[in-house]
PDB file of C-alpha atoms in Angstrom:
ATOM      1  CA  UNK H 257     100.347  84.285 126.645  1.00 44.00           C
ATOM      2  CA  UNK H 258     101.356  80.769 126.318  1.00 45.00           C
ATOM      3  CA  UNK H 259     101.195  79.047 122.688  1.00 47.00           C
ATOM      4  CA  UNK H 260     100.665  75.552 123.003  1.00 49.00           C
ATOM      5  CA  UNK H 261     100.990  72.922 119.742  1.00 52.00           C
ATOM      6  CA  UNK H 262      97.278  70.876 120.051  1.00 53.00           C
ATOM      7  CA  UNK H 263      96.361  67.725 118.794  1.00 54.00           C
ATOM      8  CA  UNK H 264      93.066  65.907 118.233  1.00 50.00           C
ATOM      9  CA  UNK H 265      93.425  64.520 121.583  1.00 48.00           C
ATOM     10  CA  UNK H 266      93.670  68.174 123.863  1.00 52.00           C
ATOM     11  CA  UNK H 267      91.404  69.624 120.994  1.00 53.00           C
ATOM     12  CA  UNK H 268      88.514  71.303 122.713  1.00 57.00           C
ATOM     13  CA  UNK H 269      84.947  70.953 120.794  1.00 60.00           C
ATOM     14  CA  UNK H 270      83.761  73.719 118.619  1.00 66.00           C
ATOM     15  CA  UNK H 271      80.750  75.591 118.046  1.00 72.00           C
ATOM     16  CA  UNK H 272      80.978  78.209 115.867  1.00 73.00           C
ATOM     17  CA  UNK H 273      78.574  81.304 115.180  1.00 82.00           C
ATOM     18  CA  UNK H 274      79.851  81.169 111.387  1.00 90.00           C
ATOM     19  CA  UNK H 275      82.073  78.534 109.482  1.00 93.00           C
ATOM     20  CA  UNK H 276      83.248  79.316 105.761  1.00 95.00           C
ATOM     21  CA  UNK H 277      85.064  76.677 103.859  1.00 95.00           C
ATOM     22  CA  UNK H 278      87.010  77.032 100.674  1.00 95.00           C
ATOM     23  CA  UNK H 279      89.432  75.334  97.828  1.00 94.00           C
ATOM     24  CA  UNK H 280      92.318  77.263  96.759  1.00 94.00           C
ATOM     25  CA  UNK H 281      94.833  76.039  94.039  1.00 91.00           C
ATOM     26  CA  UNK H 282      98.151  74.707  96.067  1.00 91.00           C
ATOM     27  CA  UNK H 283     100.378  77.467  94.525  1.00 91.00           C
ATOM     28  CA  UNK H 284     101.594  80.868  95.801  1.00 91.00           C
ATOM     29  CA  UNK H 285      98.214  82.508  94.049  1.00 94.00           C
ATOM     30  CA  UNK H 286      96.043  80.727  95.624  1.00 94.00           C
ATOM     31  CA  UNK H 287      97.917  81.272  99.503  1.00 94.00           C
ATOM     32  CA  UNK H 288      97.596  84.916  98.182  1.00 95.00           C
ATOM     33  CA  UNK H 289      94.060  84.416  98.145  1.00 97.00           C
ATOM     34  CA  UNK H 290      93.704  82.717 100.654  1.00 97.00           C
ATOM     35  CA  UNK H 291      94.911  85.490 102.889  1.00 96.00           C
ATOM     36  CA  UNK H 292      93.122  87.995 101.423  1.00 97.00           C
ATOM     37  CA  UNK H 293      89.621  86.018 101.911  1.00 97.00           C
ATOM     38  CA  UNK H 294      90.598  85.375 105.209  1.00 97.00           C
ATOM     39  CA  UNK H 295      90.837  89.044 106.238  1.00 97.00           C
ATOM     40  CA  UNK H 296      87.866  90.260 104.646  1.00 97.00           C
ATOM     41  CA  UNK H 297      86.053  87.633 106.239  1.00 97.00           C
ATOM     42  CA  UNK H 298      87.591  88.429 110.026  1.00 97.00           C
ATOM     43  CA  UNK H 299      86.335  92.051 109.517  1.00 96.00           C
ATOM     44  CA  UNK H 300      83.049  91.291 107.816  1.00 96.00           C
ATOM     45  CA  UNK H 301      82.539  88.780 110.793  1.00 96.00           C
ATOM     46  CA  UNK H 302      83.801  90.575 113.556  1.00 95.00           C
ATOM     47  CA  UNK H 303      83.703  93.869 112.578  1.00 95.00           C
ATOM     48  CA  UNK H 304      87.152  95.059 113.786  1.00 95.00           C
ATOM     49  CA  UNK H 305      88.689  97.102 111.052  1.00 95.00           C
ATOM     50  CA  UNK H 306      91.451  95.952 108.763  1.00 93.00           C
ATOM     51  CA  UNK H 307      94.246  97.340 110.814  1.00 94.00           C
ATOM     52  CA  UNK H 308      93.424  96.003 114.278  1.00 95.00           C
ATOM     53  CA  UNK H 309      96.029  93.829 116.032  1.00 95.00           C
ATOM     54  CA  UNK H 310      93.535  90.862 115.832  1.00 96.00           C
ATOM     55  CA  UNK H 311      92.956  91.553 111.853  1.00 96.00           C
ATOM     56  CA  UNK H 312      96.835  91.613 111.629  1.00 96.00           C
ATOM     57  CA  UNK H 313      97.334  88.627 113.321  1.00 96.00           C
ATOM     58  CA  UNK H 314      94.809  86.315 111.416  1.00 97.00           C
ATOM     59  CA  UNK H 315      96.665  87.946 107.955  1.00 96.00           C
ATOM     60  CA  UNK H 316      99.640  86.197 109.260  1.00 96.00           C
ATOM     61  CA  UNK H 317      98.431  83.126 110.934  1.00 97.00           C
ATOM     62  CA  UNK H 318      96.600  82.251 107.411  1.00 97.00           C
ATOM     63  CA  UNK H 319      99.823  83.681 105.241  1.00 96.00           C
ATOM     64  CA  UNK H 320     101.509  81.128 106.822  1.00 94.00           C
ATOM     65  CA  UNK H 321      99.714  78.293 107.067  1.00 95.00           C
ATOM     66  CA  UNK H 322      98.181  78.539 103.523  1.00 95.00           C
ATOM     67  CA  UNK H 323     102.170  79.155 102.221  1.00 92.00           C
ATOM     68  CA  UNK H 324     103.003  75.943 104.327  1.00 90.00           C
ATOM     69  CA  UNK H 325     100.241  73.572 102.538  1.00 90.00           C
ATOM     70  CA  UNK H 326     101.239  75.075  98.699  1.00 91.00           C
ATOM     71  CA  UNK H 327     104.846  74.520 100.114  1.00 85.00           C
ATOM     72  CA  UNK H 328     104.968  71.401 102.549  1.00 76.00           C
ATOM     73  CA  UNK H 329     101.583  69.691 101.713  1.00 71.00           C
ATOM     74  CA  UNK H 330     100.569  70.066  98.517  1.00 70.00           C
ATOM     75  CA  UNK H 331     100.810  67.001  95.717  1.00 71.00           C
ATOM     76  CA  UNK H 332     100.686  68.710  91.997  1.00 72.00           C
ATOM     77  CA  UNK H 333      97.413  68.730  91.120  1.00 72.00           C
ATOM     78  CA  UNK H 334      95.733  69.264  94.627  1.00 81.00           C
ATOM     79  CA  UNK H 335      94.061  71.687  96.200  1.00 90.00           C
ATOM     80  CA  UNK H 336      94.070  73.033 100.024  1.00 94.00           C
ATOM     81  CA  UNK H 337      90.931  74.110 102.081  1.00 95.00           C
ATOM     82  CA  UNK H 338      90.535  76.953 103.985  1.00 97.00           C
ATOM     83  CA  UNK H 339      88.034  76.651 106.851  1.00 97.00           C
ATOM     84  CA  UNK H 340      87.688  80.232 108.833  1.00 97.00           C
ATOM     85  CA  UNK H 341      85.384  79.605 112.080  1.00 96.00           C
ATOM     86  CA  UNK H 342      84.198  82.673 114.131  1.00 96.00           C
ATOM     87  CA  UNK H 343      83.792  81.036 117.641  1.00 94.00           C
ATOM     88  CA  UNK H 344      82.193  83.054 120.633  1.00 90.00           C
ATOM     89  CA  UNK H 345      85.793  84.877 121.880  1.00 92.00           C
ATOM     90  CA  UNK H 346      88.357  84.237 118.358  1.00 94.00           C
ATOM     91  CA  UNK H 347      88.831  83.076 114.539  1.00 97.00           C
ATOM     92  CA  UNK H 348      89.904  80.214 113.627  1.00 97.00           C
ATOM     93  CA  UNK H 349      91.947  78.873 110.488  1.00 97.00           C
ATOM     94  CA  UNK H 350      92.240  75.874 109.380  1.00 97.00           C
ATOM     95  CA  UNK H 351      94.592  74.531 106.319  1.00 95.00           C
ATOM     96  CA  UNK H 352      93.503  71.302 105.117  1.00 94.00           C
ATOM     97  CA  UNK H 353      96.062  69.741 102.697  1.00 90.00           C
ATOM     98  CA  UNK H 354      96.924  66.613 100.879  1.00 86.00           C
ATOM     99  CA  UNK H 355     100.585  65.428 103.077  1.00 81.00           C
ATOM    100  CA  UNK H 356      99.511  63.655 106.165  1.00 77.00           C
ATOM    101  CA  UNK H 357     102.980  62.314 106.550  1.00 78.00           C
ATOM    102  CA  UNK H 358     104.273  66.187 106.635  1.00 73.00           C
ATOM    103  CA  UNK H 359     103.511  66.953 110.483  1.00 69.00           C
ATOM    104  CA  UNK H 360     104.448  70.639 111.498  1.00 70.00           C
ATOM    105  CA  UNK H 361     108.343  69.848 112.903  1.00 63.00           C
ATOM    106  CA  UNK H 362     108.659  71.410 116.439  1.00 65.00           C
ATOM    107  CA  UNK H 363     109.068  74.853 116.898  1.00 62.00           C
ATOM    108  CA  UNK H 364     112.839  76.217 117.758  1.00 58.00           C
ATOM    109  CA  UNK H 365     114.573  79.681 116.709  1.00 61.00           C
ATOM    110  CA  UNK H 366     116.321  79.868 113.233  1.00 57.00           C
ATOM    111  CA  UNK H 367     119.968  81.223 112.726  1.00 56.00           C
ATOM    112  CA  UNK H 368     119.588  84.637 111.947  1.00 54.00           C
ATOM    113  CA  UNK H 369     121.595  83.663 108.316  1.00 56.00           C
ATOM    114  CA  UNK H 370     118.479  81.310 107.412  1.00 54.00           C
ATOM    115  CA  UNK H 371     116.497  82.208 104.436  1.00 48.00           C
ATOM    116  CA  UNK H 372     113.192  79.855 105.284  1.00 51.00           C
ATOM    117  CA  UNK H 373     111.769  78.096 108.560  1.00 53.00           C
ATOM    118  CA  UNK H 374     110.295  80.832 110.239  1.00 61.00           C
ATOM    119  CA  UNK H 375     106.691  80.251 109.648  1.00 70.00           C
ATOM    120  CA  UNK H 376     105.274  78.064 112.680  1.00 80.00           C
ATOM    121  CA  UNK H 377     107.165  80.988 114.542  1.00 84.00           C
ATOM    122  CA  UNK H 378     105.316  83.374 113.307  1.00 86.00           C
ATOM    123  CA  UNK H 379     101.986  81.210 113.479  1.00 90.00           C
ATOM    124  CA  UNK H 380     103.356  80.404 117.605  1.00 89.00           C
ATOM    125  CA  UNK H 381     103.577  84.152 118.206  1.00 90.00           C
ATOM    126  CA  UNK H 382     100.176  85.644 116.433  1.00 93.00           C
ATOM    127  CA  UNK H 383      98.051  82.694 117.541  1.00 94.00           C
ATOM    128  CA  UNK H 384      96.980  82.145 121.049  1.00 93.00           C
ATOM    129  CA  UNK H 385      96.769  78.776 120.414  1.00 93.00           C
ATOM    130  CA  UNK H 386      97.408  76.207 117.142  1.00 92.00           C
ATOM    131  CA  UNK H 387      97.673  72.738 116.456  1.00 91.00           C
ATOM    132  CA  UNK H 388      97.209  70.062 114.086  1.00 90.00           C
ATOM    133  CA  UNK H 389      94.997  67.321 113.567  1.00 89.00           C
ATOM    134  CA  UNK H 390      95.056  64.280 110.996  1.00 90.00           C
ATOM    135  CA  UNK H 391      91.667  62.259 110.599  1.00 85.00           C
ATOM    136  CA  UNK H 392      92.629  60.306 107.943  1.00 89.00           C
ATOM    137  CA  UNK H 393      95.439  58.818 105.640  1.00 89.00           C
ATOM    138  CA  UNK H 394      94.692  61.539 102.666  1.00 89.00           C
ATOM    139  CA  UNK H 395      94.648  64.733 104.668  1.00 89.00           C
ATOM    140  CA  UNK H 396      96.237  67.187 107.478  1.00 92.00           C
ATOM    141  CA  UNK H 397      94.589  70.183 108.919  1.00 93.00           C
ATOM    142  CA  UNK H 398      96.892  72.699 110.699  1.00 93.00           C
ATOM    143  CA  UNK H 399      95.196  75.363 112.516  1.00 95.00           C
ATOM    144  CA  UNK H 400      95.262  78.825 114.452  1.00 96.00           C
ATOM    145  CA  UNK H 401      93.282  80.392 116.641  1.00 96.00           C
ATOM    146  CA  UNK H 402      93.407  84.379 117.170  1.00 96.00           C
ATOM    147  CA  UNK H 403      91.556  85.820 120.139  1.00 94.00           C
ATOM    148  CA  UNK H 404      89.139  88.559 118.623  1.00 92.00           C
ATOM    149  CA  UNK H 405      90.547  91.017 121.834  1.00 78.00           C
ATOM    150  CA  UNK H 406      93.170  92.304 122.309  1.00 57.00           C
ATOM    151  CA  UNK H 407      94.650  91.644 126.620  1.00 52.00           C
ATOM    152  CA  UNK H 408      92.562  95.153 128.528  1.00 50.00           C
ATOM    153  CA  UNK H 409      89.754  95.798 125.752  1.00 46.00           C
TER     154      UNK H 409
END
């Protein structure tokens, strides 16, 4: 599986069967939340039960991408929006906050004595693909996709 980081310009176009978009507060609560939405919604959606790999991996992606907006993108007083698409063959997250200036850094392996920059790993390993995309001087969306099968099902 090859994760690539996608910008507006290698962006396919989406349709999805179902779109859900929500505020959260930008602090650790409302990444909490976040998360938790998230995964209800994947299984409500899809109907692949809470433990599946692809139920796992869209805990994560989110997790991490909602922690990176309170953490990274948020201004005090702001907000971040969720966006969870079901497309025809995976979910998608998207992370809207309020630090267009903040673009993800690249992707490289943290000493094993770090304490923090692990996150895009984790989103680069769960996702088949992410990316980010910035429409405007006010706002950054980061995104994930998780495929809804697993390779052989």
């Amino acid at each position: 599986m090859t994760h690539h980081l996608l910008t507006d310009e290698t962006r396919p176009p989406l349709t999805p069967a179902r779109q859900l978009t929500l505020r959260f507060s930008g602090t650790r609560r409302g990444a909490r939340l976040a998360r938790r939405l998230a995964v209800q919604q994947f299984t409500e959606w899809t109907g692949l039960p809470y433990d599946s790999d692809p139920a796992r991996a869209a805990a994560l992606v989110t997790a991490e991408l909602a922690s990176n907006a309170v953490r990274h993108g948020s201004l005090p007083g702001r907000d971040f929006r969720l966006a969870l698409l079901l497309l025809p063959d995976r979910f998608r997250v998207e992370v809207t906050d309020t630090r267009p200036e903040r673009l993800p850094p690249p992707v490289t392996p943290q000493p094993a004595d770090e304490t923090s920059g692990r996150g895009l790993l984790i989103v680069q390993s769960y996702a088949d693909r992410w990316g980010r995309t910035v429409r405007d001087a006010y706002t950054k969306t980061v995104w994930a996709e998780v495929r809804l099968r697993t390779t052989g099902s």
